[in-house]
GROMACS .gro file of C-alpha atoms in nm:
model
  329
    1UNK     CA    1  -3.128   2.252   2.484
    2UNK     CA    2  -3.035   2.330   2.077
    3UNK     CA    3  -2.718   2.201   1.978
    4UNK     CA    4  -2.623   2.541   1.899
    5UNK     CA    5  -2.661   2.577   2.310
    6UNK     CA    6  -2.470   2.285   2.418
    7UNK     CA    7  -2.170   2.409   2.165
    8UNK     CA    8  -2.159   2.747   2.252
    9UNK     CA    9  -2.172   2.639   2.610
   10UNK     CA   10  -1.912   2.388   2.597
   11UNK     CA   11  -1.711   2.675   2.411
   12UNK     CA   12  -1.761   2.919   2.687
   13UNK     CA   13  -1.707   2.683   2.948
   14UNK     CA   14  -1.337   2.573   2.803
   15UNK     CA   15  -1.232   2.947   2.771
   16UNK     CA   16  -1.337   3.013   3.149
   17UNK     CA   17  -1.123   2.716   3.289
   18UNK     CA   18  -0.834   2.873   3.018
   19UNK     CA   19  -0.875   3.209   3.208
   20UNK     CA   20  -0.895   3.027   3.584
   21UNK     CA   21  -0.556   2.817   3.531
   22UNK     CA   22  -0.382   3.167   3.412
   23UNK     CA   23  -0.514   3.311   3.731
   24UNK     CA   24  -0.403   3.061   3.973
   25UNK     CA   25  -0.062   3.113   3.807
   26UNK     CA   26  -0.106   3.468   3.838
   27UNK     CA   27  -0.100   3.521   4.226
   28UNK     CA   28   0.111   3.711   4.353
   29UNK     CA   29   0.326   3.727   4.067
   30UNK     CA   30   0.368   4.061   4.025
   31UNK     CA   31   0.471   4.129   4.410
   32UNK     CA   32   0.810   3.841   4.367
   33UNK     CA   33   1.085   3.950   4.300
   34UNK     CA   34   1.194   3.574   4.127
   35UNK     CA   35   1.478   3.553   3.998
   36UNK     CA   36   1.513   3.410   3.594
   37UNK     CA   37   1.758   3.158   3.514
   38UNK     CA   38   1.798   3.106   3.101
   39UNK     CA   39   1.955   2.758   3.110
   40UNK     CA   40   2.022   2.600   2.751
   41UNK     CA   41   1.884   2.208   2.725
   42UNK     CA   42   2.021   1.925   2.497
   43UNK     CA   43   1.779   1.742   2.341
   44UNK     CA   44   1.892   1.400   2.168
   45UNK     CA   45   1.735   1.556   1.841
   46UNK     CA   46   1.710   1.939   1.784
   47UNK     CA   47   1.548   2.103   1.453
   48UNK     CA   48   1.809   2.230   1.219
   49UNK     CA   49   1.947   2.570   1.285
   50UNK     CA   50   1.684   2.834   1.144
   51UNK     CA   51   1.594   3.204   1.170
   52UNK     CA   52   1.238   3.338   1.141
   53UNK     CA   53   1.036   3.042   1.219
   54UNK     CA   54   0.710   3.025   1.365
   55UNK     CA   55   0.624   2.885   1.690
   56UNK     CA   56   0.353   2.872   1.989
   57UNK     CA   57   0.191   2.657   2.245
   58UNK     CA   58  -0.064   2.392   2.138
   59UNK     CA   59  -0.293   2.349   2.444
   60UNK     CA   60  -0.480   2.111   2.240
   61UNK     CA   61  -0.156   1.849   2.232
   62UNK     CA   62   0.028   1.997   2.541
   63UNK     CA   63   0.343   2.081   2.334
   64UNK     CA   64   0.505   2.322   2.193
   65UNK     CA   65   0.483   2.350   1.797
   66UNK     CA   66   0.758   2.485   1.517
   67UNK     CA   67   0.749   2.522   1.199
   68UNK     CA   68   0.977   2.671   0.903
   69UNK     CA   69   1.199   2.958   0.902
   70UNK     CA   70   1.476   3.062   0.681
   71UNK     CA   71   1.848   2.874   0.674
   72UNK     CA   72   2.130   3.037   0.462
   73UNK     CA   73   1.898   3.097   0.146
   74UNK     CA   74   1.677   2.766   0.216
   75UNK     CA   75   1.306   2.815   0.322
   76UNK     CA   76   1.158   2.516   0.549
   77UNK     CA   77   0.834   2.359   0.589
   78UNK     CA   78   0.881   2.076   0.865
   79UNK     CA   79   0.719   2.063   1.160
   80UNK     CA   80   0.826   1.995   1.509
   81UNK     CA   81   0.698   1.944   1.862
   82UNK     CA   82   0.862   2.015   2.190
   83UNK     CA   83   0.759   1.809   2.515
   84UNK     CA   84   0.998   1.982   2.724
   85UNK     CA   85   1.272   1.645   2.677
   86UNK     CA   86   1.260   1.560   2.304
   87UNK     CA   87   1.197   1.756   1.983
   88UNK     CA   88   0.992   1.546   1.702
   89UNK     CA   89   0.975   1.561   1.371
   90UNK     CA   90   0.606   1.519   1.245
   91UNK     CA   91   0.563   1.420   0.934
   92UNK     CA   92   0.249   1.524   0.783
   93UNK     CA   93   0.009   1.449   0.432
   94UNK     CA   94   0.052   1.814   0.357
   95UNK     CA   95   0.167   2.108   0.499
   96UNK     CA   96   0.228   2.469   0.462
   97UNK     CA   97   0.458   2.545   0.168
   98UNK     CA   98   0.840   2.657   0.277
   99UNK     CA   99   0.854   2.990   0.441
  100UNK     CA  100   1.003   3.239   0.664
  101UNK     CA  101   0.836   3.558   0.863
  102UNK     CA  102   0.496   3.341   0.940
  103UNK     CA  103   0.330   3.341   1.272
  104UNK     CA  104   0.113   3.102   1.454
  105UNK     CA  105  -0.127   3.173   1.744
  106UNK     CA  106  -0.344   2.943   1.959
  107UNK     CA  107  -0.729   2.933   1.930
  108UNK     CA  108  -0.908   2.852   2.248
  109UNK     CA  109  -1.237   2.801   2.062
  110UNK     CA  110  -1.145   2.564   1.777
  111UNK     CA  111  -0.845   2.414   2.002
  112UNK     CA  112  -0.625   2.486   1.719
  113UNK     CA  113  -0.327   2.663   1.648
  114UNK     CA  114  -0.377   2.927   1.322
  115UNK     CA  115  -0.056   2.999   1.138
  116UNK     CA  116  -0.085   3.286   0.870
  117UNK     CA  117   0.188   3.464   0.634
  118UNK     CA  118   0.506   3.433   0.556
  119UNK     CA  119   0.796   3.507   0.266
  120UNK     CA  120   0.941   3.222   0.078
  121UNK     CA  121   1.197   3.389  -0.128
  122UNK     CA  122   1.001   3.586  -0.393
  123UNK     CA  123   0.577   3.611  -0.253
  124UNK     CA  124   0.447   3.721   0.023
  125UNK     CA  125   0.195   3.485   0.168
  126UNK     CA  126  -0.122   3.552   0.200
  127UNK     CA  127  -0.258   3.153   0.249
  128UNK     CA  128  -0.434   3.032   0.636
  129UNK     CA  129  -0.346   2.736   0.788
  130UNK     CA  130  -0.430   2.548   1.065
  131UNK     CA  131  -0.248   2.272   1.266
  132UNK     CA  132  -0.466   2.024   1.515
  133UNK     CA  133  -0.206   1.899   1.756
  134UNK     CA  134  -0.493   1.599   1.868
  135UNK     CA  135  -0.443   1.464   1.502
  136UNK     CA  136  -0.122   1.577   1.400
  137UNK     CA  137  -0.250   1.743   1.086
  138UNK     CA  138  -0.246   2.079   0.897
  139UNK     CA  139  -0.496   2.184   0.707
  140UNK     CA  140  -0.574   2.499   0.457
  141UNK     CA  141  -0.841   2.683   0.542
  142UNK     CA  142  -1.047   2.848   0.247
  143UNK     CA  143  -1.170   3.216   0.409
  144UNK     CA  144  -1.421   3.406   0.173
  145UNK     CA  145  -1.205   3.709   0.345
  146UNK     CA  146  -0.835   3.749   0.437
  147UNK     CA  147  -0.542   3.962   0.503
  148UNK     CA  148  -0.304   4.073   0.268
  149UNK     CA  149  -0.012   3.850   0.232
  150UNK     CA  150   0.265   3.978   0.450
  151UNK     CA  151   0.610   3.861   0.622
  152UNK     CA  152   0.646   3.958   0.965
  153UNK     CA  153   0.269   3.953   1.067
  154UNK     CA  154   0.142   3.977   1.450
  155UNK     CA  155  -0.017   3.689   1.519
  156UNK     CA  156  -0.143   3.626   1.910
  157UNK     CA  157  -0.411   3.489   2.061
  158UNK     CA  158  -0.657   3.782   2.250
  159UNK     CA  159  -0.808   3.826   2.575
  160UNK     CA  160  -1.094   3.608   2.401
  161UNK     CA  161  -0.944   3.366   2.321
  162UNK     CA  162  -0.943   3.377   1.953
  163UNK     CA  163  -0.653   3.493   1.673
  164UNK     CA  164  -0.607   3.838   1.609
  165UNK     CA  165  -0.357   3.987   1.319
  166UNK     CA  166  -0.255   4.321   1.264
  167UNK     CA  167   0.026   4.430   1.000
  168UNK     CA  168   0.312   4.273   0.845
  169UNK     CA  169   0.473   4.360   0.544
  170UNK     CA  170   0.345   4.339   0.184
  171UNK     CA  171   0.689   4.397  -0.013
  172UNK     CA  172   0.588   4.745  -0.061
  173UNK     CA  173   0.395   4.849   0.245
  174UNK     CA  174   0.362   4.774   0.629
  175UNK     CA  175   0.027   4.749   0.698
  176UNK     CA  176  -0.169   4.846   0.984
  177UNK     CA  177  -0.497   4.666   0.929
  178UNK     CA  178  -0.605   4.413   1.226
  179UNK     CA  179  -0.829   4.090   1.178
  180UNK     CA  180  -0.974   3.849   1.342
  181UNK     CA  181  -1.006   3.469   1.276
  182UNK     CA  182  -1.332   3.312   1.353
  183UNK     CA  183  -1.230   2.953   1.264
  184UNK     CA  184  -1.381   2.948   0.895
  185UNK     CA  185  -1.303   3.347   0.811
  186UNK     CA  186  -1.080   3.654   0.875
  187UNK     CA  187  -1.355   3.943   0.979
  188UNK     CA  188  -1.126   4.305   0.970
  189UNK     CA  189  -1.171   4.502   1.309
  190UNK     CA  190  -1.156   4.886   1.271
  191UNK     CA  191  -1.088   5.010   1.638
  192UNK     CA  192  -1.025   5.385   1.671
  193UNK     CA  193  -0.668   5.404   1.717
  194UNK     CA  194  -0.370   5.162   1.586
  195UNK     CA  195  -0.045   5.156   1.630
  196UNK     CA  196   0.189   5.294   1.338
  197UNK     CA  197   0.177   5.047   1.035
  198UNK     CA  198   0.464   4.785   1.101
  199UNK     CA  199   0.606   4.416   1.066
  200UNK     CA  200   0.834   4.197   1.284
  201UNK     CA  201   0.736   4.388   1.623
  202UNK     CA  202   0.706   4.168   1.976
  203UNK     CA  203   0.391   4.127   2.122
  204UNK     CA  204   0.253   3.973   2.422
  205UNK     CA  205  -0.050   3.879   2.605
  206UNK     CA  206  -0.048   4.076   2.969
  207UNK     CA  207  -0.305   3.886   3.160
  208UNK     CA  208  -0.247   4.068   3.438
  209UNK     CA  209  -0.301   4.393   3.302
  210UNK     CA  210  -0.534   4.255   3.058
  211UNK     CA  211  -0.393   4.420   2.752
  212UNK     CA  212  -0.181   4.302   2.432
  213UNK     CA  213   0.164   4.474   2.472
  214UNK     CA  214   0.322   4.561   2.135
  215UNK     CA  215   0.654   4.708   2.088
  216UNK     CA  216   0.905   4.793   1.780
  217UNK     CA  217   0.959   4.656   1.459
  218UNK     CA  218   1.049   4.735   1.111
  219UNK     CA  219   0.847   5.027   0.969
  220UNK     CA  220   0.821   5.376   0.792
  221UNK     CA  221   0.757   5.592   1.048
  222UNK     CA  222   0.981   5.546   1.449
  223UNK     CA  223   0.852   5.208   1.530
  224UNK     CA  224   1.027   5.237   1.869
  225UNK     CA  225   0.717   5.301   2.119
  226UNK     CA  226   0.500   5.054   2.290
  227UNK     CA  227   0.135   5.022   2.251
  228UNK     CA  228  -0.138   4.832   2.435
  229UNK     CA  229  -0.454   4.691   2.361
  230UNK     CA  230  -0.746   4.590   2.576
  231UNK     CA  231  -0.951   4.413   2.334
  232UNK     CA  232  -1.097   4.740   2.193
  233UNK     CA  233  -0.884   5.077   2.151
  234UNK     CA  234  -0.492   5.044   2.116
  235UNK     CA  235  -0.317   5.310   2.320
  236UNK     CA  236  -0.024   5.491   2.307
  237UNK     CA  237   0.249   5.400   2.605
  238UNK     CA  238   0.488   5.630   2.720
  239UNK     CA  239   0.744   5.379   2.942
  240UNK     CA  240   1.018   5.543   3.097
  241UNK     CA  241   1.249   5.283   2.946
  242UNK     CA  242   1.266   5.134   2.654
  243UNK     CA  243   1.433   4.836   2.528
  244UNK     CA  244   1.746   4.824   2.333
  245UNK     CA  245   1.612   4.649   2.038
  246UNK     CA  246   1.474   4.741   1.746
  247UNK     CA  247   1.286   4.402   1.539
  248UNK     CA  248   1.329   4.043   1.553
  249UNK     CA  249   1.251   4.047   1.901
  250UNK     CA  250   1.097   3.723   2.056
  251UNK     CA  251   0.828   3.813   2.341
  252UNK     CA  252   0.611   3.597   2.514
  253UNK     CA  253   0.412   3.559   2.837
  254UNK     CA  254   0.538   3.460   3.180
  255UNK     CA  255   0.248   3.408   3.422
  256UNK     CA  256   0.508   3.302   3.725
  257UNK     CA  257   0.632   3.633   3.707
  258UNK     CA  258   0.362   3.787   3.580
  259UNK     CA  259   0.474   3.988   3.303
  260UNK     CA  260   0.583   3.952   2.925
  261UNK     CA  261   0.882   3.903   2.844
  262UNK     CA  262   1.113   3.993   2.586
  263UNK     CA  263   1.446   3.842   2.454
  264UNK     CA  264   1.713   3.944   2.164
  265UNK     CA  265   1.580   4.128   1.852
  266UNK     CA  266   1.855   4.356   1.623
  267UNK     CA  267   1.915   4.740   1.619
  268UNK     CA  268   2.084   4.841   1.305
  269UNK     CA  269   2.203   4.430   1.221
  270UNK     CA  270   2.331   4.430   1.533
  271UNK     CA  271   2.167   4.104   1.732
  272UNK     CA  272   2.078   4.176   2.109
  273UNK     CA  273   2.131   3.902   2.383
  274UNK     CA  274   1.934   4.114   2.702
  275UNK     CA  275   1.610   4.018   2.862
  276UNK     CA  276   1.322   4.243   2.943
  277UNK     CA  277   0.966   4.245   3.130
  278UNK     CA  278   0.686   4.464   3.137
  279UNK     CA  279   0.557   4.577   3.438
  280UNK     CA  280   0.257   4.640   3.308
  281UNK     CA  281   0.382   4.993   3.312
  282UNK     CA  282   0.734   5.061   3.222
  283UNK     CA  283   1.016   4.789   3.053
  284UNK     CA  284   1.239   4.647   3.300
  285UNK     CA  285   1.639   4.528   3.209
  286UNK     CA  286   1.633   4.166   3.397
  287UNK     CA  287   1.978   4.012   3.499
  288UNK     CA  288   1.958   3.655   3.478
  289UNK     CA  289   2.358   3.485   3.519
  290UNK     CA  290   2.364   3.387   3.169
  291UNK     CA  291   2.172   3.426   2.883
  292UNK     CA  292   2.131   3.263   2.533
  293UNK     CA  293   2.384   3.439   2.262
  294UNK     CA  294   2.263   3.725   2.095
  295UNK     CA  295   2.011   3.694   1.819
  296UNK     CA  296   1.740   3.799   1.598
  297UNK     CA  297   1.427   3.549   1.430
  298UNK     CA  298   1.421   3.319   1.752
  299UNK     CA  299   1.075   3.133   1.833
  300UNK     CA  300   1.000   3.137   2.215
  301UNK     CA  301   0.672   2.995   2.357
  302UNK     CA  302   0.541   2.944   2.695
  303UNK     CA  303   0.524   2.594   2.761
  304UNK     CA  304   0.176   2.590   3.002
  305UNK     CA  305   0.230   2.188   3.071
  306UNK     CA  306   0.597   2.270   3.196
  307UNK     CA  307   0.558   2.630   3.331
  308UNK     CA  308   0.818   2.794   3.169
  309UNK     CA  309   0.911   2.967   2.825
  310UNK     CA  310   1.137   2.767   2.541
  311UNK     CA  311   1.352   2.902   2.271
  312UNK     CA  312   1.435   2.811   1.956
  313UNK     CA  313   1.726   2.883   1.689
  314UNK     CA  314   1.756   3.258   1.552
  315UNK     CA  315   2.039   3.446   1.379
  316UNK     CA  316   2.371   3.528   1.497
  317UNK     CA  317   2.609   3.759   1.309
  318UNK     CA  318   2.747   3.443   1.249
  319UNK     CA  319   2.467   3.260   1.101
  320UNK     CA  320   2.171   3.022   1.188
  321UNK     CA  321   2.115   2.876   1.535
  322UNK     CA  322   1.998   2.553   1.654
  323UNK     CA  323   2.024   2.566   1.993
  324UNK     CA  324   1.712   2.537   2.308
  325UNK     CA  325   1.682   2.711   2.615
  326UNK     CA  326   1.456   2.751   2.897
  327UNK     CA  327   1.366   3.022   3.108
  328UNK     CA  328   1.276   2.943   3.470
  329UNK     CA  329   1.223   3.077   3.798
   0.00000   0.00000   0.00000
């Protein structure tokens, strides 16, 4: 057996036991009717408060990973992880330059998380990065290929495994061009149908449905529908309900309950504090007894080594936050 064969094996064999553990979360999620508790934590050491920032899962480490965001008129660069108890500062050779409006997805191939985009106060980032959680390092990738730089990109990890990105904004467009990393390059996808050209929109990976759910934003044209996509063709939703939110909305899978979940966002500057799932279907108002203050920019992340979603910081009409919560069942 090549090499090639033993890699390409080993690859395939680490994305089937990533798609077996989401199973065995999956059963009989959808039939509960669990009830969601938001319940804010205190950790001895928090991040300062922040707006924008990017933030995902890092299977690789088993933590949850931060970086940047926006404070007052002050762009960050550190980097934090998240082990459920303690947030950490890492401190790191190099890193990505300050920036707000970047996102950061997981790659189940390279066991890396890929962070892409961003604003720092007067460019739009173009520049690929990439964080290994088993070394505690970032590094700058060098694709022959890329995206345009943008703030407010999607950046989520497919039904493959890998990093997709579709739109953002380029400070004088939103863009509706998708791409996909392949651990050394962006390659541009061209399915048939995409959703209107947008930035700042939530999305979430339904593995139960087995589509990316999409939903608002800041764009052009009425950025207030939902779209799914299966890995091939985006389509068109037409929910009964929609959420009362508008951009700046933090979504994120929950595989207890078996749906994505959404949290805060702004309509018209005004920050949102309700919770929402999709059905797979339709958008669903949840009621859990309290809920984090409203806000816009917050990171949220499903912690897989804890089994349940974390969230970070945001903005209130009265500024940047720094607090933590967790949403459980």
């Amino acid at each position: 057996m090549s090499k090639r064969t033993v890699a390409m094996t080993s690859r395939k064999l680490r994305l089937g036991l990533f798609c077996l553990s989401i199973l065995l979360a999956l059963c009989s999620a959808r039939a509960s009717d669990s009830t969601l508790t938001w319940t804010q934590v205190s950790p001895a050491t928090s991040p300062s408060a922040r707006s924008y920032l990017a933030m995902a899962y890092d299977k690789a480490s088993g933590k949850v990973i931060l970086f940047g965001g926006v404070s007052g008129n002050t762009y960050l660069n550190d980097t934090w992880t998240f082990d459920g108890t303690t947030w950490q500062k890492i401190n790191t050779a190099t890193a990505p330059s300050p920036r707000a409006g970047a996102q950061m997805a997981y790659d189940h191939r390279t066991r890396t998380v890929v962070l892409f985009g961003g604003f720092d106060g007067g460019q739009y980032l173009g520049d690929t990065w990439v964080w290994d959680g088993r070394t505690s390092t970032w590094t700058q990738a060098a694709p022959l290929h890329s995206p345009k730089g943008v703030t407010g990109p999607m950046v989520f990890t497919d039904l493959n495994g890998r990093v997709d990105e579709f739109g953002g904004f380029d400070g004088n467009l939103f863009q509706l061009a998708m791409w996909q990393w392949s651990g050394s390059d962006w390659r541009q996808l061209h399915p048939a149908q995409v959703p209107y050209a947008r930035s700042f929109a939530a999305l979430g990976v339904d593995y139960v449905a087995k589509q990316i759910v999409l939903y608002g934003g800041l764009a052009d044209v009425n950025p207030l529908n939902t779209w799914t996509y299966d890995g091939t063709t985006w389509t068109l939703q037409s929910p009964a309900m929609l959420p009362l939110t508008v951009y700046g909305t933090s979504a994120v899978f929950e595989p207890n309950l078996g749906e994505v979940i959404l949290f805060g966002g702004a309509d018209g500057g005004v920050e949102q504090d309700r919770t929402w799932s999709w059905t797979g279907s339709n958008w669903v108002e949840l009621s859990p007894a309290q809920s984090p203050p409203a806000r816009e920019g917050a990171g949220m992340a499903y912690d897989e080594a804890l089994g349940h979603i974390v969230l970070f910081g945001g903005e209130s009409s009265r500024g940047p936050l720094g607090d933590t919560w967790e949403l459980t069942q």
